[in-house]
PDB file of C-alpha atoms in Angstrom:
ATOM      1  CA  UNK A  50       0.140  -0.139   0.167  1.00  0.00           C
ATOM      2  CA  UNK A  51       2.882   2.560   0.853  1.00  0.00           C
ATOM      3  CA  UNK A  52       4.583   1.643  -2.217  1.00  0.00           C
ATOM      4  CA  UNK A  53       1.547   2.392  -4.252  1.00  0.00           C
ATOM      5  CA  UNK A  54       0.917   5.703  -1.987  1.00  0.00           C
ATOM      6  CA  UNK A  55       4.635   6.928  -3.333  1.00  0.00           C
ATOM      7  CA  UNK A  56       4.051   5.816  -6.710  1.00  0.00           C
ATOM      8  CA  UNK A  57       0.486   7.746  -6.985  1.00  0.00           C
ATOM      9  CA  UNK A  58       1.978  11.133  -5.047  1.00  0.00           C
ATOM     10  CA  UNK A  59       4.680  10.796  -7.594  1.00  0.00           C
ATOM     11  CA  UNK A  60       2.416  11.035 -10.435  1.00  0.00           C
ATOM     12  CA  UNK A  61       0.205  13.418  -9.058  1.00  0.00           C
ATOM     13  CA  UNK A  62       3.339  15.984  -8.428  1.00  0.00           C
ATOM     14  CA  UNK A  63       4.302  15.236 -12.216  1.00  0.00           C
ATOM     15  CA  UNK A  64       0.983  16.231 -12.895  1.00  0.00           C
ATOM     16  CA  UNK A  65       0.899  19.205 -10.763  1.00  0.00           C
ATOM     17  CA  UNK A  66       4.252  20.652 -12.142  1.00  0.00           C
ATOM     18  CA  UNK A  67       3.613  19.912 -15.581  1.00  0.00           C
ATOM     19  CA  UNK A  68      -0.090  21.485 -15.422  1.00  0.00           C
ATOM     20  CA  UNK A  69       2.047  24.475 -13.230  1.00  0.00           C
ATOM     21  CA  UNK A  70       4.721  25.199 -15.726  1.00  0.00           C
ATOM     22  CA  UNK A  71       2.284  25.414 -18.864  1.00  0.00           C
ATOM     23  CA  UNK A  72      -0.218  27.820 -17.066  1.00  0.00           C
ATOM     24  CA  UNK A  73       3.058  30.045 -16.566  1.00  0.00           C
ATOM     25  CA  UNK A  74       4.396  29.761 -20.078  1.00  0.00           C
ATOM     26  CA  UNK A  75       0.972  30.437 -21.453  1.00  0.00           C
ATOM     27  CA  UNK A  76       0.161  33.520 -18.464  1.00  0.00           C
ATOM     28  CA  UNK A  77       4.253  34.609 -19.591  1.00  0.00           C
ATOM     29  CA  UNK A  78       4.347  34.709 -23.088  1.00  0.00           C
ATOM     30  CA  UNK A  79       0.547  35.782 -24.580  1.00  0.00           C
ATOM     31  CA  UNK A  80       1.220  39.238 -24.172  1.00  0.00           C
ATOM     32  CA  UNK A  81       5.154  38.486 -25.348  1.00  0.00           C
ATOM     33  CA  UNK A  82       3.909  36.612 -28.190  1.00  0.00           C
ATOM     34  CA  UNK A  83       1.113  39.204 -29.281  1.00  0.00           C
ATOM     35  CA  UNK A  84       4.129  42.361 -29.161  1.00  0.00           C
ATOM     36  CA  UNK A  85       5.746  40.179 -31.612  1.00  0.00           C
ATOM     37  CA  UNK A  86       3.663  39.741 -33.979  1.00  0.00           C
ATOM     38  CA  UNK A  87       2.597  44.021 -34.049  1.00  0.00           C
ATOM     39  CA  UNK A  88      -0.932  42.981 -32.508  1.00  0.00           C
ATOM     40  CA  UNK A  89      -0.257  44.478 -29.166  1.00  0.00           C
ATOM     41  CA  UNK A  90      -2.389  47.099 -29.769  1.00  0.00           C
ATOM     42  CA  UNK A  91      -5.108  45.421 -30.474  1.00  0.00           C
ATOM     43  CA  UNK A  92      -4.650  42.186 -28.108  1.00  0.00           C
ATOM     44  CA  UNK A  93      -4.326  45.410 -25.659  1.00  0.00           C
ATOM     45  CA  UNK A  94      -7.857  46.363 -26.571  1.00  0.00           C
ATOM     46  CA  UNK A  95      -9.325  43.309 -26.319  1.00  0.00           C
ATOM     47  CA  UNK A  96      -8.653  42.600 -23.116  1.00  0.00           C
ATOM     48  CA  UNK A  97     -10.883  42.742 -20.332  1.00  0.00           C
ATOM     49  CA  UNK A  98      -8.840  43.071 -17.836  1.00  0.00           C
ATOM     50  CA  UNK A  99      -4.606  43.752 -18.003  1.00  0.00           C
ATOM     51  CA  UNK A 100      -2.165  40.741 -17.828  1.00  0.00           C
ATOM     52  CA  UNK A 101      -0.745  40.165 -14.241  1.00  0.00           C
ATOM     53  CA  UNK A 102       3.052  41.635 -13.848  1.00  0.00           C
ATOM     54  CA  UNK A 103       5.803  39.276 -14.750  1.00  0.00           C
ATOM     55  CA  UNK A 104       6.645  38.584 -10.801  1.00  0.00           C
ATOM     56  CA  UNK A 105       3.139  37.335 -10.050  1.00  0.00           C
ATOM     57  CA  UNK A 106       4.929  33.998 -12.241  1.00  0.00           C
ATOM     58  CA  UNK A 107       7.969  34.443 -10.212  1.00  0.00           C
ATOM     59  CA  UNK A 108       6.006  33.622  -7.022  1.00  0.00           C
ATOM     60  CA  UNK A 109       3.900  30.813  -8.806  1.00  0.00           C
ATOM     61  CA  UNK A 110       7.709  28.952  -9.785  1.00  0.00           C
ATOM     62  CA  UNK A 111       9.016  29.324  -6.773  1.00  0.00           C
ATOM     63  CA  UNK A 112       5.900  28.327  -4.595  1.00  0.00           C
ATOM     64  CA  UNK A 113       5.939  25.348  -6.309  1.00  0.00           C
ATOM     65  CA  UNK A 114       9.124  24.454  -5.561  1.00  0.00           C
ATOM     66  CA  UNK A 115       8.726  25.658  -1.636  1.00  0.00           C
ATOM     67  CA  UNK A 116       5.861  23.265  -1.820  1.00  0.00           C
ATOM     68  CA  UNK A 117       7.686  20.234  -3.039  1.00  0.00           C
ATOM     69  CA  UNK A 118      10.660  20.717  -0.445  1.00  0.00           C
ATOM     70  CA  UNK A 119       7.936  21.109   1.885  1.00  0.00           C
ATOM     71  CA  UNK A 120       6.184  17.662   1.158  1.00  0.00           C
ATOM     72  CA  UNK A 121      10.427  16.158   1.692  1.00  0.00           C
ATOM     73  CA  UNK A 122      10.984  17.391   4.603  1.00  0.00           C
ATOM     74  CA  UNK A 123       7.768  15.895   5.761  1.00  0.00           C
ATOM     75  CA  UNK A 124       8.209  13.129   4.957  1.00  0.00           C
ATOM     76  CA  UNK A 125      11.841  13.298   6.354  1.00  0.00           C
ATOM     77  CA  UNK A 126      10.780  13.505   9.965  1.00  0.00           C
ATOM     78  CA  UNK A 127       9.837  17.056   9.982  1.00  0.00           C
ATOM     79  CA  UNK A 128       5.761  17.155  10.929  1.00  0.00           C
ATOM     80  CA  UNK A 129       5.814  21.088  11.553  1.00  0.00           C
ATOM     81  CA  UNK A 130       6.554  21.450   8.303  1.00  0.00           C
ATOM     82  CA  UNK A 131       3.914  19.765   6.275  1.00  0.00           C
ATOM     83  CA  UNK A 132       1.349  22.196   7.081  1.00  0.00           C
ATOM     84  CA  UNK A 133       2.831  25.028   5.615  1.00  0.00           C
ATOM     85  CA  UNK A 134       1.999  22.876   2.357  1.00  0.00           C
ATOM     86  CA  UNK A 135      -1.396  24.423   1.809  1.00  0.00           C
ATOM     87  CA  UNK A 136      -0.228  27.487   2.672  1.00  0.00           C
ATOM     88  CA  UNK A 137       2.347  26.810  -0.333  1.00  0.00           C
ATOM     89  CA  UNK A 138      -0.419  25.685  -2.543  1.00  0.00           C
ATOM     90  CA  UNK A 139      -2.466  28.409  -2.362  1.00  0.00           C
ATOM     91  CA  UNK A 140       0.516  30.755  -2.782  1.00  0.00           C
ATOM     92  CA  UNK A 141       0.951  28.987  -6.222  1.00  0.00           C
ATOM     93  CA  UNK A 142      -3.444  29.165  -7.264  1.00  0.00           C
ATOM     94  CA  UNK A 143      -3.154  32.529  -6.291  1.00  0.00           C
ATOM     95  CA  UNK A 144       0.093  33.611  -8.439  1.00  0.00           C
ATOM     96  CA  UNK A 145      -1.716  31.319 -11.008  1.00  0.00           C
ATOM     97  CA  UNK A 146      -5.298  34.003 -10.708  1.00  0.00           C
ATOM     98  CA  UNK A 147      -6.825  30.497  -9.212  1.00  0.00           C
ATOM     99  CA  UNK A 148      -7.256  28.848 -13.062  1.00  0.00           C
ATOM    100  CA  UNK A 149      -5.407  25.498 -11.372  1.00  0.00           C
ATOM    101  CA  UNK A 150      -6.514  24.410  -8.233  1.00  0.00           C
ATOM    102  CA  UNK A 151      -5.989  20.994  -8.350  1.00  0.00           C
ATOM    103  CA  UNK A 152      -2.623  21.396  -6.503  1.00  0.00           C
ATOM    104  CA  UNK A 153      -4.600  21.012  -3.183  1.00  0.00           C
ATOM    105  CA  UNK A 154      -5.438  17.649  -4.059  1.00  0.00           C
ATOM    106  CA  UNK A 155      -1.838  17.229  -4.123  1.00  0.00           C
ATOM    107  CA  UNK A 156      -1.599  18.678  -1.408  1.00  0.00           C
ATOM    108  CA  UNK A 157      -4.366  16.155   0.150  1.00  0.00           C
ATOM    109  CA  UNK A 158      -3.339  13.468  -0.615  1.00  0.00           C
ATOM    110  CA  UNK A 159       0.034  13.955   0.731  1.00  0.00           C
ATOM    111  CA  UNK A 160      -0.365  14.694   4.476  1.00  0.00           C
ATOM    112  CA  UNK A 161      -3.930  12.612   4.304  1.00  0.00           C
ATOM    113  CA  UNK A 162      -1.837   9.379   5.431  1.00  0.00           C
ATOM    114  CA  UNK A 163      -0.129  11.570   8.453  1.00  0.00           C
ATOM    115  CA  UNK A 164      -3.222  11.738  10.021  1.00  0.00           C
ATOM    116  CA  UNK A 165      -5.495   9.750  12.277  1.00  0.00           C
ATOM    117  CA  UNK A 166      -9.238  10.154  13.759  1.00  0.00           C
ATOM    118  CA  UNK A 167     -10.167  13.634  14.282  1.00  0.00           C
ATOM    119  CA  UNK A 168      -8.050  15.363  12.801  1.00  0.00           C
ATOM    120  CA  UNK A 169      -8.748  13.667   9.789  1.00  0.00           C
ATOM    121  CA  UNK A 170     -12.017  14.294   9.390  1.00  0.00           C
ATOM    122  CA  UNK A 171     -10.844  18.122  10.339  1.00  0.00           C
ATOM    123  CA  UNK A 172      -8.533  18.059   7.762  1.00  0.00           C
ATOM    124  CA  UNK A 173     -10.733  16.835   5.143  1.00  0.00           C
ATOM    125  CA  UNK A 174     -13.368  18.998   5.956  1.00  0.00           C
ATOM    126  CA  UNK A 175     -10.551  21.790   5.780  1.00  0.00           C
ATOM    127  CA  UNK A 176      -9.010  21.185   2.655  1.00  0.00           C
ATOM    128  CA  UNK A 177     -12.554  20.545   0.766  1.00  0.00           C
ATOM    129  CA  UNK A 178     -13.687  24.581   1.872  1.00  0.00           C
ATOM    130  CA  UNK A 179     -10.390  25.431   0.413  1.00  0.00           C
ATOM    131  CA  UNK A 180     -11.226  23.595  -2.866  1.00  0.00           C
ATOM    132  CA  UNK A 181     -14.221  24.819  -3.526  1.00  0.00           C
ATOM    133  CA  UNK A 182     -13.530  28.176  -2.383  1.00  0.00           C
ATOM    134  CA  UNK A 183     -10.110  28.492  -4.801  1.00  0.00           C
ATOM    135  CA  UNK A 184     -12.788  27.025  -7.619  1.00  0.00           C
ATOM    136  CA  UNK A 185     -13.900  29.950 -10.143  1.00  0.00           C
ATOM    137  CA  UNK A 186     -17.353  27.911 -10.631  1.00  0.00           C
ATOM    138  CA  UNK A 187     -17.743  28.352  -6.634  1.00  0.00           C
ATOM    139  CA  UNK A 188     -16.833  32.132  -7.148  1.00  0.00           C
TER     140      UNK A 188
END
C-alpha cells in the first residue's frame, strides 16, 4: 500500500508541475507573442483585464518549489512543516489567478496518510472548503 501511495504521489506531483509550468508559460508568453506579431495594440484593446505582473509568475514557480521542498522535509520526519504545504499551494493557486486548483488535491494526498481519527476529518473538511473556495465555479 505504501508503495502504491508513493507512486500515486509522484504521478500527481508530475502532473501538477506540468500543469503549473504550462500555465506559467501561457501567462508569460501570451503578451510577448502578441507584441512580437505587432498585434499588441489589438491585443490590448480586446483585453477584459490587464495581464498580470511578471513577478506573480515568479511567485508561482517559487511557491511550487517550496511546496515540493516542504513535502520532502515532511516525509523525512519534519512533522511541523507539513501544515505549511496548504499555504504554499494557495500561494501558487492565487499566483496563477485561480486557473488551477488541482494542486490542493496533491496536498491532501500528501498529508492525509499521516493523520488519524478526528484530525483527519477536520483536515479533510478544511481542504474541501479551500478547494471549493478556490474554484472559479464556486465564485
